[in-house]
Short mmCIF file of C-alpha atoms and ligand atoms in Angstrom, two decimals:
data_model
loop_
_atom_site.label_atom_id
_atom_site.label_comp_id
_atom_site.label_asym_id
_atom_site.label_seq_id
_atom_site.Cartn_x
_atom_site.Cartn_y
_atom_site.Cartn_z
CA UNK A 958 -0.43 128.27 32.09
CA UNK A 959 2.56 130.40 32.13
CA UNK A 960 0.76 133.04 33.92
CA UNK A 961 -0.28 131.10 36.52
CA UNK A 962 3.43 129.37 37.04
CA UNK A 963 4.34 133.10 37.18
CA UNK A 964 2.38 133.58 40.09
CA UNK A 965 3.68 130.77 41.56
CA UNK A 966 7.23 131.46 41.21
CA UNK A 967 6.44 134.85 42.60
CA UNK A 968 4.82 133.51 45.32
CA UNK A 969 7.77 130.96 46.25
CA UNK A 970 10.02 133.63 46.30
CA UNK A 971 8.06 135.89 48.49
CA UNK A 972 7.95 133.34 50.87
CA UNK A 973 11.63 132.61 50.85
CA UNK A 974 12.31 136.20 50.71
CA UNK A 975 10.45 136.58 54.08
CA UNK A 976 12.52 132.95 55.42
CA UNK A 977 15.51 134.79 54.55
CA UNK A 978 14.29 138.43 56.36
CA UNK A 979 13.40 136.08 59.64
CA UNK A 980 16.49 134.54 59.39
CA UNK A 981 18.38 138.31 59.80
CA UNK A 982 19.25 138.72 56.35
CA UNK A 983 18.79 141.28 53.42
CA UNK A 984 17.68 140.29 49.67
CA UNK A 985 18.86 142.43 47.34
CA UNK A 986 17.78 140.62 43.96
CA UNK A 987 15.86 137.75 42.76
CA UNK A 988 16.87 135.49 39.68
CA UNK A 989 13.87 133.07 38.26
CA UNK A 990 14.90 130.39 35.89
CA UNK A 991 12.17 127.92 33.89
CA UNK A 992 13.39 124.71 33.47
CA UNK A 993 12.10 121.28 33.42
CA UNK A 994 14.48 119.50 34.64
CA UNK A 995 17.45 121.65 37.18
CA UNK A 996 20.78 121.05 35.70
CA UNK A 997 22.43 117.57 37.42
CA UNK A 998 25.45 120.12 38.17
CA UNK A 999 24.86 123.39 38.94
CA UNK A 1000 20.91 123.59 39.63
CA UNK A 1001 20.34 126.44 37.25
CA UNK A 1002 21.89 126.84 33.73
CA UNK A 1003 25.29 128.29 32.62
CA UNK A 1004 23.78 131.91 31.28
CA UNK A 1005 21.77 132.33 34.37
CA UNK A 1006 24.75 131.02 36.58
CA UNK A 1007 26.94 134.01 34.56
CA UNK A 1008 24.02 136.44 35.24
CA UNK A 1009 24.25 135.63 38.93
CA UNK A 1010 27.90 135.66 38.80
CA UNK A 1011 28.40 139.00 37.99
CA UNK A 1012 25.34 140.35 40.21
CA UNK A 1013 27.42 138.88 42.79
CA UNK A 1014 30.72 140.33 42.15
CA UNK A 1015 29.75 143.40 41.44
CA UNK A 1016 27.23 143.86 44.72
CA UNK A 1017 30.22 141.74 47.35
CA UNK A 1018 27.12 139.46 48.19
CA UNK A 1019 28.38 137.14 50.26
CA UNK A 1020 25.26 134.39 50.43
CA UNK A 1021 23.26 132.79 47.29
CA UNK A 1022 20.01 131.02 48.63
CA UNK A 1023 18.14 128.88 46.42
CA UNK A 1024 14.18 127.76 46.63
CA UNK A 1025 15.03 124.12 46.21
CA UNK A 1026 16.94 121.44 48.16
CA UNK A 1027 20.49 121.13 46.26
CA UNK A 1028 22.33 117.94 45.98
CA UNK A 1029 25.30 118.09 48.28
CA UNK A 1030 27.30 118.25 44.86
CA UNK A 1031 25.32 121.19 43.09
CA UNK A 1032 25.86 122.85 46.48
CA UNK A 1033 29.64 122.35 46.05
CA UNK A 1034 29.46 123.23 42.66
CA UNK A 1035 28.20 126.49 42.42
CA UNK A 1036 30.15 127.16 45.78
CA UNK A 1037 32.88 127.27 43.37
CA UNK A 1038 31.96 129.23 40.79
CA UNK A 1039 30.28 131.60 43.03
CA UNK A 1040 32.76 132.03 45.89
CA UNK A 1041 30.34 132.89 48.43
CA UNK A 1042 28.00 130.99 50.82
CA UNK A 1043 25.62 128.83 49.15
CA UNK A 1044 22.31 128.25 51.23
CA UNK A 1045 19.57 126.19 50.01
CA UNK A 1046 15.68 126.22 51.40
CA UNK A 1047 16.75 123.35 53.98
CA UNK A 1048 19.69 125.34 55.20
CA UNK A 1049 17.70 128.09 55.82
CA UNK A 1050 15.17 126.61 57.51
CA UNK A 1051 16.79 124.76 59.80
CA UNK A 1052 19.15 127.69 60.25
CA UNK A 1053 15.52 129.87 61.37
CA UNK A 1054 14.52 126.48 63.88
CA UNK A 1055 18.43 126.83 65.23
CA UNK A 1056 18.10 130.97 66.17
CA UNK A 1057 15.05 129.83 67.76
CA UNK A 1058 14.80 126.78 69.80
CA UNK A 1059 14.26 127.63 73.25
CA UNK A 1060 14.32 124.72 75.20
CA UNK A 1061 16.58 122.04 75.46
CA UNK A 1062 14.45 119.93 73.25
CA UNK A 1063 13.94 121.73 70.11
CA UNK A 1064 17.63 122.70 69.97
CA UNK A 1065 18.57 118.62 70.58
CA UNK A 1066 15.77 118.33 67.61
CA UNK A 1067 17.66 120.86 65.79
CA UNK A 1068 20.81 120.24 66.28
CA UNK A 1069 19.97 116.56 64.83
CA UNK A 1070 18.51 117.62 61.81
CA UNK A 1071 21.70 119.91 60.97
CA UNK A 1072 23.79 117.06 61.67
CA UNK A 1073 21.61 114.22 59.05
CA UNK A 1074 21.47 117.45 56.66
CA UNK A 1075 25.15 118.69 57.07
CA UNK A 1076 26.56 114.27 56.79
CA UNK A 1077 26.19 113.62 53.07
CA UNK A 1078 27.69 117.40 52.62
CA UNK A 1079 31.14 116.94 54.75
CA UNK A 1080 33.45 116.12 51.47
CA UNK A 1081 33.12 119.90 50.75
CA UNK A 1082 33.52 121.22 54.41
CA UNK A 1083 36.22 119.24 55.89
CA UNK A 1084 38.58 121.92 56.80
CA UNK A 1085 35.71 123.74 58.75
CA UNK A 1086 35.30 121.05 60.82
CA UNK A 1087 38.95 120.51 61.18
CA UNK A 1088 39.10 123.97 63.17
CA UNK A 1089 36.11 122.97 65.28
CA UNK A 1090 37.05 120.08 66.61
CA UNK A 1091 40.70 120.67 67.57
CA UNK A 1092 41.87 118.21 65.00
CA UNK A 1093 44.92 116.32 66.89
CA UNK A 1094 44.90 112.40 67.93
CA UNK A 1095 41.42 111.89 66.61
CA UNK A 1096 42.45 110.13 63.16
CA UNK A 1097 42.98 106.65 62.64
CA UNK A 1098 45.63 105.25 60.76
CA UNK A 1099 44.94 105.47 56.92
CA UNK A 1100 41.63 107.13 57.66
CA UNK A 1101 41.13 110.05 55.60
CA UNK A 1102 40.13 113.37 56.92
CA UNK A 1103 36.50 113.30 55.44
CA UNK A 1104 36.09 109.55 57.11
CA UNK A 1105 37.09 111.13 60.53
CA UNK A 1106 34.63 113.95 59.92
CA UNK A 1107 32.31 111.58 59.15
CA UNK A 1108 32.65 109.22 61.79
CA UNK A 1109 32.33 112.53 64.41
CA UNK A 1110 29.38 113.22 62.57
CA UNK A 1111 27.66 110.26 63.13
CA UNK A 1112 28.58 109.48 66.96
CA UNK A 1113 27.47 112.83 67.33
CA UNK A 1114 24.09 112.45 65.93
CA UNK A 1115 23.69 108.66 67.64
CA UNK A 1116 24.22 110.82 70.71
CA UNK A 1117 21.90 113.33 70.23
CA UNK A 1118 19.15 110.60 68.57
CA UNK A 1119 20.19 108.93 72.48
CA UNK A 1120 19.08 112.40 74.04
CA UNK A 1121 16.25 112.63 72.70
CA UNK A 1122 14.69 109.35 73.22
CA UNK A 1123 15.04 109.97 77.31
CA UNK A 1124 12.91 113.52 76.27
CA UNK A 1125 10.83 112.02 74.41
CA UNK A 1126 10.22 109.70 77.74
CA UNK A 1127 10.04 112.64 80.02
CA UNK A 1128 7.51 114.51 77.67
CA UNK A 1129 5.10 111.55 77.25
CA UNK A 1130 5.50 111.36 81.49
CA UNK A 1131 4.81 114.72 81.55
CA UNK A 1132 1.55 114.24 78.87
CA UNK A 1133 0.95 111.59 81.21
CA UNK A 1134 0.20 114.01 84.02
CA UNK A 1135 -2.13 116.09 82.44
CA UNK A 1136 -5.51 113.78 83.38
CA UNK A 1137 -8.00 113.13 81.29
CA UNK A 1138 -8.45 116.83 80.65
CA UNK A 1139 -9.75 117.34 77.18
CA UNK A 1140 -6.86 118.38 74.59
CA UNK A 1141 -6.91 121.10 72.10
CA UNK A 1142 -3.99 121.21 69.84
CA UNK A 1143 -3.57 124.31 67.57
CA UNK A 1144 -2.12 123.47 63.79
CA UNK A 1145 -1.51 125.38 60.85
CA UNK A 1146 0.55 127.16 58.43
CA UNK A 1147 3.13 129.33 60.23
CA UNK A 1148 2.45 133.14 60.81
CA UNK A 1149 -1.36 132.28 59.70
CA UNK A 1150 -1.32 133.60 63.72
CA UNK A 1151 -1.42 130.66 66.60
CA UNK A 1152 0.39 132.77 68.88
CA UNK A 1153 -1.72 135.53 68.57
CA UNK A 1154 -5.03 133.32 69.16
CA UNK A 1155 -3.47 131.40 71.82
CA UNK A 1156 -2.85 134.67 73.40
CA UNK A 1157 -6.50 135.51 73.15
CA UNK A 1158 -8.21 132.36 74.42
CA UNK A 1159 -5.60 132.00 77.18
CA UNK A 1160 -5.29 135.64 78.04
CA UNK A 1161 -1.49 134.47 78.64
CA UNK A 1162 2.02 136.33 76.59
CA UNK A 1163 2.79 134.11 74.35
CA UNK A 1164 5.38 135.40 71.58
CA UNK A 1165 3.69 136.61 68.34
CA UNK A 1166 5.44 138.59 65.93
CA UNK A 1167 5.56 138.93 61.81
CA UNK A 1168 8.04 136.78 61.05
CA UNK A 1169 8.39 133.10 60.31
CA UNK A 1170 8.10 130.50 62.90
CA UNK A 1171 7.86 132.42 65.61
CA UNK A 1172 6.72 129.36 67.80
CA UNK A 1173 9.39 126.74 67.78
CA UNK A 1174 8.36 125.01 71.41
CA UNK A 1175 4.91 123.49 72.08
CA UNK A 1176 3.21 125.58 74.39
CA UNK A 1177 0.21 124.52 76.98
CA UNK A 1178 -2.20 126.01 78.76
CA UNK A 1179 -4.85 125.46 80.56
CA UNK A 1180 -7.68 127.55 79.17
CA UNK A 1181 -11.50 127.73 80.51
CA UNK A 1182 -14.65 128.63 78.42
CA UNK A 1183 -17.77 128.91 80.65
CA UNK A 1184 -17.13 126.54 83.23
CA UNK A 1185 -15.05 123.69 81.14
CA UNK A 1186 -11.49 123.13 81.07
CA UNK A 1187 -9.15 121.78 78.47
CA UNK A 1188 -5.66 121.75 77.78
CA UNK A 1189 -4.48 124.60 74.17
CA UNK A 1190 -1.59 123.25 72.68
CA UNK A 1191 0.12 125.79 70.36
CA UNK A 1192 2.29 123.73 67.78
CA UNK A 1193 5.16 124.21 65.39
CA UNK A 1194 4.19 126.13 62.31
CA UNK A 1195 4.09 123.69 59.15
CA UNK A 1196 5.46 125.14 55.94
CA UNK A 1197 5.34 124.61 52.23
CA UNK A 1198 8.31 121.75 51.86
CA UNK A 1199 9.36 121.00 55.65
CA UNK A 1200 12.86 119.51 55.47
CA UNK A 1201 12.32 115.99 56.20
CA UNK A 1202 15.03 115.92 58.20
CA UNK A 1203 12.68 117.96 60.64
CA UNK A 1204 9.37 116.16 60.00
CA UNK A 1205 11.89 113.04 61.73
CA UNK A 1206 13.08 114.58 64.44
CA UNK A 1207 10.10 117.15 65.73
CA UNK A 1208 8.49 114.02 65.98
CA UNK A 1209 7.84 114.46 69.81
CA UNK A 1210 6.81 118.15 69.37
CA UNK A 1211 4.20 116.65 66.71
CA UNK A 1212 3.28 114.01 69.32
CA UNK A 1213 1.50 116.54 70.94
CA UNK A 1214 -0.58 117.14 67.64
CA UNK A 1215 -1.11 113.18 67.53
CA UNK A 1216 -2.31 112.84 71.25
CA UNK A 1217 -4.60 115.53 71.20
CA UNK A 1218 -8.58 115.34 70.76
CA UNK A 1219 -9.41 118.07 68.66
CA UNK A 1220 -7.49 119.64 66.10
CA UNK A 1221 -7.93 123.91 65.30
CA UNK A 1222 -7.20 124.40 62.03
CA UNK A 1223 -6.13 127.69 61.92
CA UNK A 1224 -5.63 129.75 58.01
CA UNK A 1225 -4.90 132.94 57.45
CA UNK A 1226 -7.74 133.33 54.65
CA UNK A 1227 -5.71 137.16 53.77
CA UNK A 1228 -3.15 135.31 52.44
CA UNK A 1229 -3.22 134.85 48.54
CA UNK A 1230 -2.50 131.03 48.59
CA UNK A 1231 -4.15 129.84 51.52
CA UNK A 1232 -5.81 127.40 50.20
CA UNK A 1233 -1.72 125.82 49.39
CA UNK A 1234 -1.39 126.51 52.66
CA UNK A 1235 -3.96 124.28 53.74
CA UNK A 1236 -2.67 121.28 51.67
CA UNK A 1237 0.65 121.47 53.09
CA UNK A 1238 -0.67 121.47 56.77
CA UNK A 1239 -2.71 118.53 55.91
CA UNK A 1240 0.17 116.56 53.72
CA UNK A 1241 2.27 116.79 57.32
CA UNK A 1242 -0.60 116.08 59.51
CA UNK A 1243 -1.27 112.75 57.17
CA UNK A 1244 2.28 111.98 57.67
CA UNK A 1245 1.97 111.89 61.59
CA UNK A 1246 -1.38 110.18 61.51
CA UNK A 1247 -3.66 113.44 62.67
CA UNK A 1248 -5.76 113.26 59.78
CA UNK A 1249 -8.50 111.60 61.31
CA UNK A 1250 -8.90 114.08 64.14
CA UNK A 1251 -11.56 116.00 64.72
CA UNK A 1252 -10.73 119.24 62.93
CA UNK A 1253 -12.50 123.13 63.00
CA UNK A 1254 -11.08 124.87 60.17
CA UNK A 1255 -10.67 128.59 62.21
CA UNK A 1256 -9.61 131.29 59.28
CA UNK A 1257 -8.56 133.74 60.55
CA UNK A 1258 -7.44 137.68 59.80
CA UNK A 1259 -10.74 138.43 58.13
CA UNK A 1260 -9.54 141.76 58.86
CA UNK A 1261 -6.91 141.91 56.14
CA UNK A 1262 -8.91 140.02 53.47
CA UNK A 1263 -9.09 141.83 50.69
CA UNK A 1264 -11.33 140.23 47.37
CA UNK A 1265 -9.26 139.98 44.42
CA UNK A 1266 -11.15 142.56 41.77
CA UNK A 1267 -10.88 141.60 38.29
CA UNK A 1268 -11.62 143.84 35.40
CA UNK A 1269 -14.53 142.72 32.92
CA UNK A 1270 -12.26 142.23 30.23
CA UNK A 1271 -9.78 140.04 31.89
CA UNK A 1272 -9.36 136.46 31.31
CA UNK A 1273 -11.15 134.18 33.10
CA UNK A 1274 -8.67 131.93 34.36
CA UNK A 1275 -8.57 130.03 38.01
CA UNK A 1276 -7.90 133.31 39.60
CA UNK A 1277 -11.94 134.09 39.45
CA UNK A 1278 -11.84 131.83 42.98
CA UNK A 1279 -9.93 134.81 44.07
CA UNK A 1280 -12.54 137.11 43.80
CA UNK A 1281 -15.03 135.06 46.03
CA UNK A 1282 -16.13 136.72 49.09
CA UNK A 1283 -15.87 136.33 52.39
CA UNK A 1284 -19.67 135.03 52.26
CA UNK A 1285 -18.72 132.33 49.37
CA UNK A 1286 -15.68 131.06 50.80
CA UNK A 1287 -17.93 130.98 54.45
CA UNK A 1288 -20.53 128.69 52.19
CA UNK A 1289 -17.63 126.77 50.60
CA UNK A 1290 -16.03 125.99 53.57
CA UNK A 1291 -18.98 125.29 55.98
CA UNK A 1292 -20.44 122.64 53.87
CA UNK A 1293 -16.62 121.41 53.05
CA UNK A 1294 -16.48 121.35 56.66
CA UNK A 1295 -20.03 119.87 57.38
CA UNK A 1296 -19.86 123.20 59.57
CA UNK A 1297 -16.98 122.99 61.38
CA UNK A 1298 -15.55 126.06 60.13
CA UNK A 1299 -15.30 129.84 61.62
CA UNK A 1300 -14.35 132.90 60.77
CA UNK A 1301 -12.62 135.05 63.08
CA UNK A 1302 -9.67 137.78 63.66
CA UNK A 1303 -7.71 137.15 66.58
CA UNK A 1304 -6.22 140.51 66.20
CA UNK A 1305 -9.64 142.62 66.19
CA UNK A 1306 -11.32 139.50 68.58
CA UNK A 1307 -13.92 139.76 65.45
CA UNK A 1308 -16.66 137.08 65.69
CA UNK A 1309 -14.95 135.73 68.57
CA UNK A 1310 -18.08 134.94 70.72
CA UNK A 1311 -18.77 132.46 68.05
CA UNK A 1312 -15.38 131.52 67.77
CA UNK A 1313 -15.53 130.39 71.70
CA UNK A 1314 -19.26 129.09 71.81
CA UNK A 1315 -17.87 126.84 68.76
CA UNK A 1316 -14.59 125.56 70.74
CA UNK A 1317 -17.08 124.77 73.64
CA UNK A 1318 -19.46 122.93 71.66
CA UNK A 1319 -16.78 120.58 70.25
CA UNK A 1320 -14.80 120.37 73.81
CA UNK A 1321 -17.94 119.01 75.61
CA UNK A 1322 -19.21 116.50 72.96
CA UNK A 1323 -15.58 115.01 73.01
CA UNK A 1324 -15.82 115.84 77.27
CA UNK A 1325 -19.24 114.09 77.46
CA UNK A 1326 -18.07 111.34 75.31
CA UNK A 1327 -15.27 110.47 77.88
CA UNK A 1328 -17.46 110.62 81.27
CA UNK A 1329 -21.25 109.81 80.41
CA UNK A 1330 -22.19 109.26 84.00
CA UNK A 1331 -20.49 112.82 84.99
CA UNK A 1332 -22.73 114.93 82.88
P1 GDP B 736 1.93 131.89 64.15
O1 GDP B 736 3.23 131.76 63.47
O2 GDP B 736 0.86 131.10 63.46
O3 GDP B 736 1.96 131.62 65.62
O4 GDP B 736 1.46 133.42 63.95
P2 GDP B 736 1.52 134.67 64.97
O5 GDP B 736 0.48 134.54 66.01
O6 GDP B 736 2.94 134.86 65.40
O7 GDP B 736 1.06 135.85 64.01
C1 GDP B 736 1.76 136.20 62.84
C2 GDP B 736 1.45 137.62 62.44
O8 GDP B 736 0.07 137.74 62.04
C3 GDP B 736 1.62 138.63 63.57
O9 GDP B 736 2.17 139.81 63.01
C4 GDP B 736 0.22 138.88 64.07
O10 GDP B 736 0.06 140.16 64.64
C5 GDP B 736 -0.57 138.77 62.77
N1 GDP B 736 -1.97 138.40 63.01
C6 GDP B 736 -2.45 137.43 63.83
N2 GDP B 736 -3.79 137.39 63.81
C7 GDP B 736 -4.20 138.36 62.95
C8 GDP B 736 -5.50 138.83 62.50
O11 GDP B 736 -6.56 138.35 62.88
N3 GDP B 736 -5.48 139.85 61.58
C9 GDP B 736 -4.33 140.41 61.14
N4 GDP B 736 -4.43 141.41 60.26
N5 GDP B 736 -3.11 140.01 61.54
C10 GDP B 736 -3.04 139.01 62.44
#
């Protein structure tokens, strides 16, 4: 229904509004356009390009981002009509992952994934490039400038592709090492708050803040709950449309997801589309073959959720779920979950004793399972 796809919209642009925030910048207006299909050319249509046009001019906005992945010739396109910097939700993204890799791995992971996103793209950047690389005795005969740009593009992305396949090596040494310790990986939506429970379980300072994919770098500890040890992975957030390019080349970070034992789940149940949330985190997680991991479903910032109230004489449309409380989504989701499901906030340690005695149960069975005779 068109109230609904309202929502949605709203929602999308929230979200990207907050990408763009994380990623340093300001948004000063939002433009929504319905339309089946995106215009072949310019993405949106000519009176809503004319309406963004003058917005533009007459605010000196110097970047356009759009929700969607433009072709590289829409991208050139409205580049042109626009005369500012045209950023699409790929760019952005992979702009956030580049501010903040930390370790040499991510930002070779990174650094690939702008390269595969930025090759089809060069006819419209040449002369960038050109300044970069110093231009002189690196053309061919007859070659044209985009070939050249091309051709750099592509050693340089065999090169890093090179890199990364010795640290992937190293890394699955290095998983290698850890024993047969039992392994915990933590998943979910990004800012849903992995950080902050990691932080909690491993008493350790790992970075948590409000912004978007604050974790970049798999972290591990070693945590203990009564007298049994396993190894917490904190993972990558996932998010609503991952660029593929990055669902390729975090592959090693994600490895981590695929070697582990026991997946935590974790949602941020305050969050209006959580449920989306979910669906996304489990579309990737299919992709890398973790779907048939044990999974606990840990939602978490019961703190913050707030029931949706609805006046008697609204409609009743498929925002009544929303009203549900924290009881009826606990009885949804337990026998969704054939119980494997808590609720919990890491910030207020709420229900946390349960949270833990869960974690242990789960650790042992899989710990027991693996040395019968120890036990
Ligand atoms: P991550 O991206 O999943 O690792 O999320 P973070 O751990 O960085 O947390 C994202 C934001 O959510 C931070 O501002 C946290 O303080 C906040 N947060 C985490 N857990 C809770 C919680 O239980 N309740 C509330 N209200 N906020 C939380």
């Amino acid at each position: 229904t068109q109230l609904q796809d309202e929502e949605k919209s709203k929602e999308y642009l929230d979200e990207l509004e907050f990408l763009a925030y994380t990623a340093g910048g300001e948004v000063l207006k939002r433009f929504v356009q319905k339309m089946n299909i995106p215009n072949p050319k310019t993405f949106i249509g000519k009176g809503k390009m004319e309406e963004v046009q003058q917005f533009v001019e007459a605010n000196n906005i110097d970047t356009v981002v759009f929700d969607d992945e433009l072709s590289p010739g829409q991208q050139k396109n409205i580049q042109k009509i626009l005369d500012c910097k045209i950023i699409d939700r790929t760019n952005l993204i992979l702009d956030i992952f580049a501010q903040r890799a930390q370790t040499s791995n991510a930002r070779t992971q990174v650094e690939l994934a702008q390269y595969e996103y930025l090759l089809p793209r060069l006819a419209g950047m040449w002369t960038h490039l050109e300044r970069q690389r110093g231009g002189i005795g690196m053309r061919g005969p007859g070659e044209t400038e985009i070939e050249t740009d091309r051709r750099i593009v592509r050693d340089r992305i065999a090169l890093l592709k090179k890199k990364l396949t010795k640290i992937d090596r190293q890394m699955e040494v290095q998983r290698g090492n850890r024993g047969s310790l039992v392994r915990v990986a933590l998943v979910g939506y990004t800012n849903v708050g992995k950080s902050t429970l990691m932080n909690v379980i491993s008493k350790s300072e790992v970075f948590a803040e409000n912004k978007l994919f604050a974790t970049l770098d798999t972290t591990v500890r070693k945590v203990v709950i009564g007298n049994l040890p396993f190894l917490l992975t904190d993972t990558v957030g996932f998010i609503r449309k991952l660029p593929t390019q990055l669902v390729e080349s975090f592959k090693g970070t994600l490895d981590e997801v695929r070697e582990s034992d026991l997946l935590l789940h974790v949602v941020d149940i305050s969050h209006p589309s959580f449920e989306d949330h979910i669906a996304s985190v489990n579309k990737i997680l299919d992709e890398i073959d973790g779907v048939d991991k044990p999974m606990l479903m840990v939602f978490n910032k019961i703190d913050a959720y707030v029931p949706e109230t609805i006046d008697d004489d609204d409609l009743v449309t498929e925002k009544t779920k929303a009203h549900y409380s924290l009881t009826d989504w606990k009885k949804t989701w337990m026998s969704r979950m054939d119980g494997d499901a808590v609720f919990i906030s890491a910030l207020n340690k709420e229900n946390f004793e349960e949270f833990r005695k869960v974690v242990y149960d789960k650790v042992k069975e899989i710990h027991v399972a693996r040395f019968p005779y120890n036990n």
